Amino acid sequence: GRAFTEVYDTCGLTNREVCQIRFLTANQDFNGSRNFADLAERYKKDPSAFSVRQINSDPDAFIKTISVTKLSQTDKRASYAKNITQFLIDHGAEPFDIIDCFGRDVFRFREALIAYEGAGYGNKKTDMFIRDMIVLGVWTNVTGFEKIDVASDVNTIKIALKSGILNCEIPLVSS
Protein backbone atom coordinates (compact mmCIF):
# COMPACT_ATOMS: atom_id res chain seq x y z
CA GLY A 1 0.00 0.00 0.00
CA ARG A 2 2.09 2.91 1.25
CA ALA A 3 4.94 2.33 -1.21
CA PHE A 4 2.59 3.10 -4.10
CA THR A 5 0.66 6.00 -2.54
CA GLU A 6 3.56 8.04 -1.19
CA VAL A 7 3.07 11.72 -1.94
CA TYR A 8 6.15 13.36 -3.38
CA ASP A 9 7.22 16.76 -2.09
CA THR A 10 6.58 19.29 -4.83
CA CYS A 11 8.40 22.01 -2.88
CA GLY A 12 5.44 24.39 -3.06
CA LEU A 13 5.51 24.60 -6.85
CA THR A 14 2.46 24.60 -9.11
CA ASN A 15 1.60 21.61 -11.27
CA ARG A 16 2.82 23.54 -14.32
CA GLU A 17 6.18 24.24 -12.65
CA VAL A 18 6.60 20.65 -11.44
CA CYS A 19 5.95 19.38 -14.96
CA GLN A 20 8.37 21.92 -16.45
CA ILE A 21 11.19 20.83 -14.16
CA ARG A 22 10.56 17.08 -14.38
CA PHE A 23 10.11 17.00 -18.15
CA LEU A 24 13.24 19.02 -18.87
CA THR A 25 15.44 17.16 -16.38
CA ALA A 26 14.25 13.53 -16.21
CA ASN A 27 16.34 12.73 -19.28
CA GLN A 28 19.38 14.13 -17.43
CA ASP A 29 19.02 11.80 -14.45
CA PHE A 30 21.75 9.22 -14.98
CA ASN A 31 21.89 6.80 -12.05
CA GLY A 32 19.87 8.99 -9.69
CA SER A 33 22.16 12.00 -10.09
CA ARG A 34 19.40 14.62 -9.72
CA ASN A 35 16.89 15.21 -6.94
CA PHE A 36 13.75 17.28 -7.30
CA ALA A 37 14.24 19.50 -4.23
CA ASP A 38 17.59 20.72 -5.59
CA LEU A 39 16.12 21.35 -9.04
CA ALA A 40 13.13 23.15 -7.50
CA GLU A 41 15.48 25.51 -5.65
CA ARG A 42 17.37 26.23 -8.86
CA TYR A 43 14.05 26.90 -10.61
CA LYS A 44 12.90 29.27 -7.86
CA LYS A 45 16.15 31.25 -8.17
CA ASP A 46 15.79 31.63 -11.94
CA PRO A 47 12.66 30.25 -13.65
CA SER A 48 13.84 31.64 -17.00
CA ALA A 49 16.69 29.10 -16.97
CA PHE A 50 13.99 26.44 -17.51
CA SER A 51 12.52 28.22 -20.55
CA VAL A 52 12.09 25.86 -23.51
CA ARG A 53 13.34 28.44 -26.04
CA GLN A 54 16.30 29.45 -23.87
CA ILE A 55 17.38 25.83 -23.35
CA ASN A 56 16.99 25.13 -27.05
CA SER A 57 19.23 28.05 -27.97
CA ASP A 58 21.84 27.37 -25.26
CA PRO A 59 21.66 23.81 -23.90
CA ASP A 60 25.14 24.10 -22.35
CA ALA A 61 23.93 26.91 -20.07
CA PHE A 62 21.03 24.73 -18.94
CA ILE A 63 23.21 21.78 -17.98
CA LYS A 64 25.36 24.24 -16.01
CA THR A 65 22.24 25.61 -14.29
CA ILE A 66 21.18 22.14 -13.15
CA SER A 67 24.79 21.33 -12.16
CA VAL A 68 25.47 18.28 -14.29
CA THR A 69 28.57 19.55 -16.05
CA LYS A 70 30.89 17.77 -13.61
CA LEU A 71 29.04 14.50 -14.08
CA SER A 72 29.67 12.11 -16.95
CA GLN A 73 28.66 12.47 -20.58
CA THR A 74 28.32 16.27 -20.77
CA ASP A 75 28.05 16.25 -24.57
CA LYS A 76 25.18 13.76 -24.42
CA ARG A 77 23.44 15.84 -21.75
CA ALA A 78 23.58 18.99 -23.91
CA SER A 79 22.21 17.04 -26.85
CA TYR A 80 19.36 15.65 -24.72
CA ALA A 81 18.49 19.16 -23.51
CA LYS A 82 18.45 20.51 -27.06
CA ASN A 83 16.44 17.61 -28.48
CA ILE A 84 13.79 17.46 -25.75
CA THR A 85 13.10 21.17 -26.16
CA GLN A 86 12.93 20.65 -29.93
CA PHE A 87 10.28 17.96 -29.32
CA LEU A 88 8.22 20.58 -27.49
CA ILE A 89 8.82 23.24 -30.15
CA ASP A 90 7.86 20.80 -32.92
CA HIS A 91 4.56 20.20 -31.11
CA GLY A 92 4.03 23.88 -30.25
CA ALA A 93 3.61 23.09 -26.56
CA GLU A 94 5.10 23.58 -23.13
CA PRO A 95 5.68 20.48 -20.93
CA PHE A 96 2.42 20.88 -18.96
CA ASP A 97 0.38 21.13 -22.16
CA ILE A 98 2.18 18.51 -24.27
CA ILE A 99 -0.31 15.82 -23.23
CA ASP A 100 -3.05 17.79 -25.05
CA CYS A 101 -1.17 17.28 -28.33
CA PHE A 102 -1.88 13.57 -27.91
CA GLY A 103 -5.57 13.83 -26.99
CA ARG A 104 -4.63 13.42 -23.29
CA ASP A 105 -3.70 9.81 -24.11
CA VAL A 106 -0.56 8.94 -22.14
CA PHE A 107 0.10 5.85 -24.26
CA ARG A 108 0.17 7.91 -27.48
CA PHE A 109 2.37 10.50 -25.75
CA ARG A 110 4.69 7.74 -24.50
CA GLU A 111 5.11 6.24 -27.96
CA ALA A 112 5.91 9.64 -29.53
CA LEU A 113 8.39 10.60 -26.82
CA ILE A 114 10.26 7.30 -26.96
CA ALA A 115 10.39 7.51 -30.76
CA TYR A 116 11.82 11.05 -30.75
CA GLU A 117 15.46 10.56 -31.67
CA GLY A 118 18.12 11.81 -29.28
CA ALA A 119 15.89 13.23 -26.54
CA GLY A 120 17.15 10.84 -23.88
CA TYR A 121 13.75 9.40 -23.14
CA GLY A 122 13.76 5.63 -23.38
CA ASN A 123 11.07 3.34 -22.00
CA LYS A 124 12.08 3.58 -18.35
CA LYS A 125 12.50 7.36 -18.12
CA THR A 126 9.31 7.95 -20.07
CA ASP A 127 7.35 5.57 -17.86
CA MET A 128 8.75 7.21 -14.72
CA PHE A 129 7.88 10.69 -16.00
CA ILE A 130 4.31 9.64 -16.84
CA ARG A 131 3.97 7.92 -13.46
CA ASP A 132 5.06 11.10 -11.69
CA MET A 133 2.60 13.25 -13.63
CA ILE A 134 -0.27 10.87 -12.72
CA VAL A 135 0.70 10.21 -9.08
CA LEU A 136 1.27 13.91 -8.39
CA GLY A 137 -2.03 14.85 -10.03
CA VAL A 138 -0.24 17.10 -12.50
CA TRP A 139 -2.02 15.54 -15.46
CA THR A 140 -5.65 14.65 -14.84
CA ASN A 141 -8.38 13.23 -17.06
CA VAL A 142 -5.92 11.19 -19.09
CA THR A 143 -6.54 7.92 -20.90
CA GLY A 144 -4.35 5.06 -22.09
CA PHE A 145 -2.54 4.48 -18.79
CA GLU A 146 -3.68 0.84 -18.72
CA LYS A 147 -1.96 0.21 -22.08
CA ILE A 148 1.49 0.93 -20.68
CA ASP A 149 3.31 -2.30 -19.95
CA VAL A 150 6.25 -1.45 -17.71
CA ALA A 151 9.11 -3.92 -17.88
CA SER A 152 10.59 -4.98 -14.58
CA ASP A 153 14.18 -4.09 -13.82
CA VAL A 154 16.44 -5.53 -11.15
CA ASN A 155 15.08 -3.16 -8.50
CA THR A 156 11.43 -4.07 -9.06
CA ILE A 157 12.33 -7.77 -9.09
CA LYS A 158 14.16 -7.41 -5.75
CA ILE A 159 11.19 -5.61 -4.18
CA ALA A 160 8.74 -8.16 -5.56
CA LEU A 161 10.80 -11.04 -4.15
CA LYS A 162 11.34 -9.41 -0.75
CA SER A 163 7.68 -8.46 -0.37
CA GLY A 164 6.45 -11.89 -1.42
CA ILE A 165 4.51 -10.53 -4.40
CA LEU A 166 6.70 -12.74 -6.58
CA ASN A 167 7.85 -16.23 -5.69
CA CYS A 168 10.05 -18.51 -7.73
CA GLU A 169 11.21 -22.08 -7.35
CA ILE A 170 14.73 -21.51 -8.65
CA PRO A 171 17.28 -19.04 -7.22
CA LEU A 172 17.80 -15.94 -9.32
CA VAL A 173 21.35 -14.87 -10.03
CA SER A 174 22.15 -11.29 -10.91
CA SER A 175 25.38 -9.59 -11.91
mmCIF file of C-alpha atoms in Angstrom:
data_model
loop_
_atom_site.group_PDB
_atom_site.id
_atom_site.type_symbol
_atom_site.label_atom_id
_atom_site.label_comp_id
_atom_site.label_asym_id
_atom_site.label_seq_id
_atom_site.Cartn_x
_atom_site.Cartn_y
_atom_site.Cartn_z
ATOM 1 C CA GLY A 1 0.000 0.000 0.000
ATOM 2 C CA ARG A 2 2.092 2.912 1.247
ATOM 3 C CA ALA A 3 4.941 2.329 -1.214
ATOM 4 C CA PHE A 4 2.593 3.101 -4.096
ATOM 5 C CA THR A 5 0.662 6.001 -2.544
ATOM 6 C CA GLU A 6 3.559 8.045 -1.189
ATOM 7 C CA VAL A 7 3.071 11.718 -1.936
ATOM 8 C CA TYR A 8 6.148 13.365 -3.385
ATOM 9 C CA ASP A 9 7.225 16.764 -2.091
ATOM 10 C CA THR A 10 6.575 19.294 -4.829
ATOM 11 C CA CYS A 11 8.397 22.014 -2.882
ATOM 12 C CA GLY A 12 5.442 24.388 -3.064
ATOM 13 C CA LEU A 13 5.507 24.602 -6.852
ATOM 14 C CA THR A 14 2.456 24.604 -9.107
ATOM 15 C CA ASN A 15 1.604 21.607 -11.274
ATOM 16 C CA ARG A 16 2.822 23.540 -14.315
ATOM 17 C CA GLU A 17 6.183 24.244 -12.648
ATOM 18 C CA VAL A 18 6.600 20.648 -11.442
ATOM 19 C CA CYS A 19 5.947 19.376 -14.957
ATOM 20 C CA GLN A 20 8.373 21.920 -16.455
ATOM 21 C CA ILE A 21 11.194 20.834 -14.158
ATOM 22 C CA ARG A 22 10.555 17.081 -14.376
ATOM 23 C CA PHE A 23 10.106 16.998 -18.152
ATOM 24 C CA LEU A 24 13.240 19.019 -18.870
ATOM 25 C CA THR A 25 15.440 17.158 -16.381
ATOM 26 C CA ALA A 26 14.249 13.535 -16.209
ATOM 27 C CA ASN A 27 16.339 12.731 -19.282
ATOM 28 C CA GLN A 28 19.379 14.130 -17.427
ATOM 29 C CA ASP A 29 19.016 11.796 -14.448
ATOM 30 C CA PHE A 30 21.751 9.225 -14.985
ATOM 31 C CA ASN A 31 21.893 6.802 -12.052
ATOM 32 C CA GLY A 32 19.868 8.989 -9.688
ATOM 33 C CA SER A 33 22.161 11.999 -10.091
ATOM 34 C CA ARG A 34 19.396 14.623 -9.718
ATOM 35 C CA ASN A 35 16.888 15.213 -6.942
ATOM 36 C CA PHE A 36 13.749 17.280 -7.295
ATOM 37 C CA ALA A 37 14.245 19.498 -4.233
ATOM 38 C CA ASP A 38 17.585 20.715 -5.586
ATOM 39 C CA LEU A 39 16.119 21.345 -9.040
ATOM 40 C CA ALA A 40 13.131 23.151 -7.500
ATOM 41 C CA GLU A 41 15.481 25.508 -5.646
ATOM 42 C CA ARG A 42 17.369 26.231 -8.858
ATOM 43 C CA TYR A 43 14.047 26.898 -10.614
ATOM 44 C CA LYS A 44 12.897 29.267 -7.861
ATOM 45 C CA LYS A 45 16.147 31.251 -8.175
ATOM 46 C CA ASP A 46 15.794 31.625 -11.945
ATOM 47 C CA PRO A 47 12.661 30.250 -13.649
ATOM 48 C CA SER A 48 13.836 31.639 -17.000
ATOM 49 C CA ALA A 49 16.685 29.101 -16.974
ATOM 50 C CA PHE A 50 13.990 26.443 -17.513
ATOM 51 C CA SER A 51 12.520 28.220 -20.549
ATOM 52 C CA VAL A 52 12.090 25.864 -23.512
ATOM 53 C CA ARG A 53 13.340 28.441 -26.042
ATOM 54 C CA GLN A 54 16.297 29.446 -23.870
ATOM 55 C CA ILE A 55 17.383 25.830 -23.347
ATOM 56 C CA ASN A 56 16.994 25.128 -27.047
ATOM 57 C CA SER A 57 19.230 28.050 -27.970
ATOM 58 C CA ASP A 58 21.841 27.367 -25.263
ATOM 59 C CA PRO A 59 21.657 23.806 -23.898
ATOM 60 C CA ASP A 60 25.139 24.103 -22.353
ATOM 61 C CA ALA A 61 23.925 26.912 -20.071
ATOM 62 C CA PHE A 62 21.029 24.727 -18.945
ATOM 63 C CA ILE A 63 23.208 21.785 -17.978
ATOM 64 C CA LYS A 64 25.365 24.237 -16.011
ATOM 65 C CA THR A 65 22.240 25.609 -14.294
ATOM 66 C CA ILE A 66 21.180 22.145 -13.155
ATOM 67 C CA SER A 67 24.789 21.328 -12.156
ATOM 68 C CA VAL A 68 25.466 18.282 -14.285
ATOM 69 C CA THR A 69 28.571 19.551 -16.054
ATOM 70 C CA LYS A 70 30.890 17.768 -13.610
ATOM 71 C CA LEU A 71 29.038 14.500 -14.085
ATOM 72 C CA SER A 72 29.674 12.107 -16.951
ATOM 73 C CA GLN A 73 28.662 12.469 -20.581
ATOM 74 C CA THR A 74 28.319 16.266 -20.768
ATOM 75 C CA ASP A 75 28.052 16.247 -24.574
ATOM 76 C CA LYS A 76 25.184 13.757 -24.421
ATOM 77 C CA ARG A 77 23.444 15.842 -21.753
ATOM 78 C CA ALA A 78 23.582 18.989 -23.906
ATOM 79 C CA SER A 79 22.214 17.043 -26.848
ATOM 80 C CA TYR A 80 19.364 15.654 -24.720
ATOM 81 C CA ALA A 81 18.489 19.164 -23.508
ATOM 82 C CA LYS A 82 18.453 20.511 -27.059
ATOM 83 C CA ASN A 83 16.442 17.608 -28.478
ATOM 84 C CA ILE A 84 13.793 17.465 -25.746
ATOM 85 C CA THR A 85 13.095 21.165 -26.162
ATOM 86 C CA GLN A 86 12.934 20.651 -29.932
ATOM 87 C CA PHE A 87 10.285 17.956 -29.322
ATOM 88 C CA LEU A 88 8.216 20.579 -27.495
ATOM 89 C CA ILE A 89 8.825 23.239 -30.147
ATOM 90 C CA ASP A 90 7.864 20.800 -32.916
ATOM 91 C CA HIS A 91 4.558 20.200 -31.111
ATOM 92 C CA GLY A 92 4.034 23.877 -30.248
ATOM 93 C CA ALA A 93 3.613 23.090 -26.559
ATOM 94 C CA GLU A 94 5.097 23.578 -23.126
ATOM 95 C CA PRO A 95 5.676 20.481 -20.931
ATOM 96 C CA PHE A 96 2.423 20.876 -18.957
ATOM 97 C CA ASP A 97 0.375 21.125 -22.162
ATOM 98 C CA ILE A 98 2.183 18.506 -24.274
ATOM 99 C CA ILE A 99 -0.307 15.822 -23.230
ATOM 100 C CA ASP A 100 -3.049 17.794 -25.047
ATOM 101 C CA CYS A 101 -1.174 17.279 -28.331
ATOM 102 C CA PHE A 102 -1.883 13.566 -27.912
ATOM 103 C CA GLY A 103 -5.570 13.828 -26.988
ATOM 104 C CA ARG A 104 -4.626 13.417 -23.289
ATOM 105 C CA ASP A 105 -3.702 9.809 -24.114
ATOM 106 C CA VAL A 106 -0.564 8.937 -22.142
ATOM 107 C CA PHE A 107 0.099 5.855 -24.264
ATOM 108 C CA ARG A 108 0.175 7.914 -27.478
ATOM 109 C CA PHE A 109 2.368 10.500 -25.751
ATOM 110 C CA ARG A 110 4.688 7.741 -24.497
ATOM 111 C CA GLU A 111 5.112 6.239 -27.956
ATOM 112 C CA ALA A 112 5.908 9.638 -29.529
ATOM 113 C CA LEU A 113 8.387 10.603 -26.817
ATOM 114 C CA ILE A 114 10.265 7.304 -26.958
ATOM 115 C CA ALA A 115 10.392 7.515 -30.763
ATOM 116 C CA TYR A 116 11.821 11.051 -30.745
ATOM 117 C CA GLU A 117 15.458 10.557 -31.674
ATOM 118 C CA GLY A 118 18.124 11.809 -29.283
ATOM 119 C CA ALA A 119 15.889 13.235 -26.539
ATOM 120 C CA GLY A 120 17.152 10.840 -23.880
ATOM 121 C CA TYR A 121 13.748 9.397 -23.142
ATOM 122 C CA GLY A 122 13.762 5.627 -23.381
ATOM 123 C CA ASN A 123 11.068 3.339 -22.001
ATOM 124 C CA LYS A 124 12.076 3.583 -18.347
ATOM 125 C CA LYS A 125 12.499 7.362 -18.118
ATOM 126 C CA THR A 126 9.315 7.949 -20.070
ATOM 127 C CA ASP A 127 7.354 5.570 -17.855
ATOM 128 C CA MET A 128 8.752 7.211 -14.718
ATOM 129 C CA PHE A 129 7.879 10.687 -16.001
ATOM 130 C CA ILE A 130 4.307 9.638 -16.841
ATOM 131 C CA ARG A 131 3.970 7.921 -13.459
ATOM 132 C CA ASP A 132 5.057 11.100 -11.692
ATOM 133 C CA MET A 133 2.601 13.245 -13.629
ATOM 134 C CA ILE A 134 -0.265 10.874 -12.723
ATOM 135 C CA VAL A 135 0.698 10.214 -9.077
ATOM 136 C CA LEU A 136 1.270 13.907 -8.391
ATOM 137 C CA GLY A 137 -2.031 14.850 -10.032
ATOM 138 C CA VAL A 138 -0.238 17.104 -12.504
ATOM 139 C CA TRP A 139 -2.017 15.537 -15.457
ATOM 140 C CA THR A 140 -5.649 14.649 -14.841
ATOM 141 C CA ASN A 141 -8.381 13.227 -17.060
ATOM 142 C CA VAL A 142 -5.923 11.186 -19.093
ATOM 143 C CA THR A 143 -6.538 7.925 -20.899
ATOM 144 C CA GLY A 144 -4.345 5.065 -22.086
ATOM 145 C CA PHE A 145 -2.544 4.478 -18.793
ATOM 146 C CA GLU A 146 -3.682 0.844 -18.720
ATOM 147 C CA LYS A 147 -1.958 0.211 -22.079
ATOM 148 C CA ILE A 148 1.486 0.933 -20.678
ATOM 149 C CA ASP A 149 3.314 -2.295 -19.947
ATOM 150 C CA VAL A 150 6.254 -1.449 -17.715
ATOM 151 C CA ALA A 151 9.106 -3.918 -17.884
ATOM 152 C CA SER A 152 10.590 -4.976 -14.575
ATOM 153 C CA ASP A 153 14.181 -4.093 -13.819
ATOM 154 C CA VAL A 154 16.444 -5.531 -11.153
ATOM 155 C CA ASN A 155 15.076 -3.162 -8.500
ATOM 156 C CA THR A 156 11.427 -4.069 -9.061
ATOM 157 C CA ILE A 157 12.331 -7.766 -9.092
ATOM 158 C CA LYS A 158 14.161 -7.405 -5.745
ATOM 159 C CA ILE A 159 11.194 -5.608 -4.178
ATOM 160 C CA ALA A 160 8.743 -8.163 -5.556
ATOM 161 C CA LEU A 161 10.800 -11.041 -4.154
ATOM 162 C CA LYS A 162 11.335 -9.411 -0.748
ATOM 163 C CA SER A 163 7.680 -8.462 -0.367
ATOM 164 C CA GLY A 164 6.446 -11.888 -1.423
ATOM 165 C CA ILE A 165 4.506 -10.528 -4.403
ATOM 166 C CA LEU A 166 6.696 -12.739 -6.581
ATOM 167 C CA ASN A 167 7.852 -16.226 -5.695
ATOM 168 C CA CYS A 168 10.052 -18.506 -7.730
ATOM 169 C CA GLU A 169 11.210 -22.081 -7.351
ATOM 170 C CA ILE A 170 14.730 -21.506 -8.646
ATOM 171 C CA PRO A 171 17.280 -19.042 -7.217
ATOM 172 C CA LEU A 172 17.802 -15.939 -9.324
ATOM 173 C CA VAL A 173 21.354 -14.875 -10.030
ATOM 174 C CA SER A 174 22.153 -11.288 -10.914
ATOM 175 C CA SER A 175 25.383 -9.591 -11.913
#
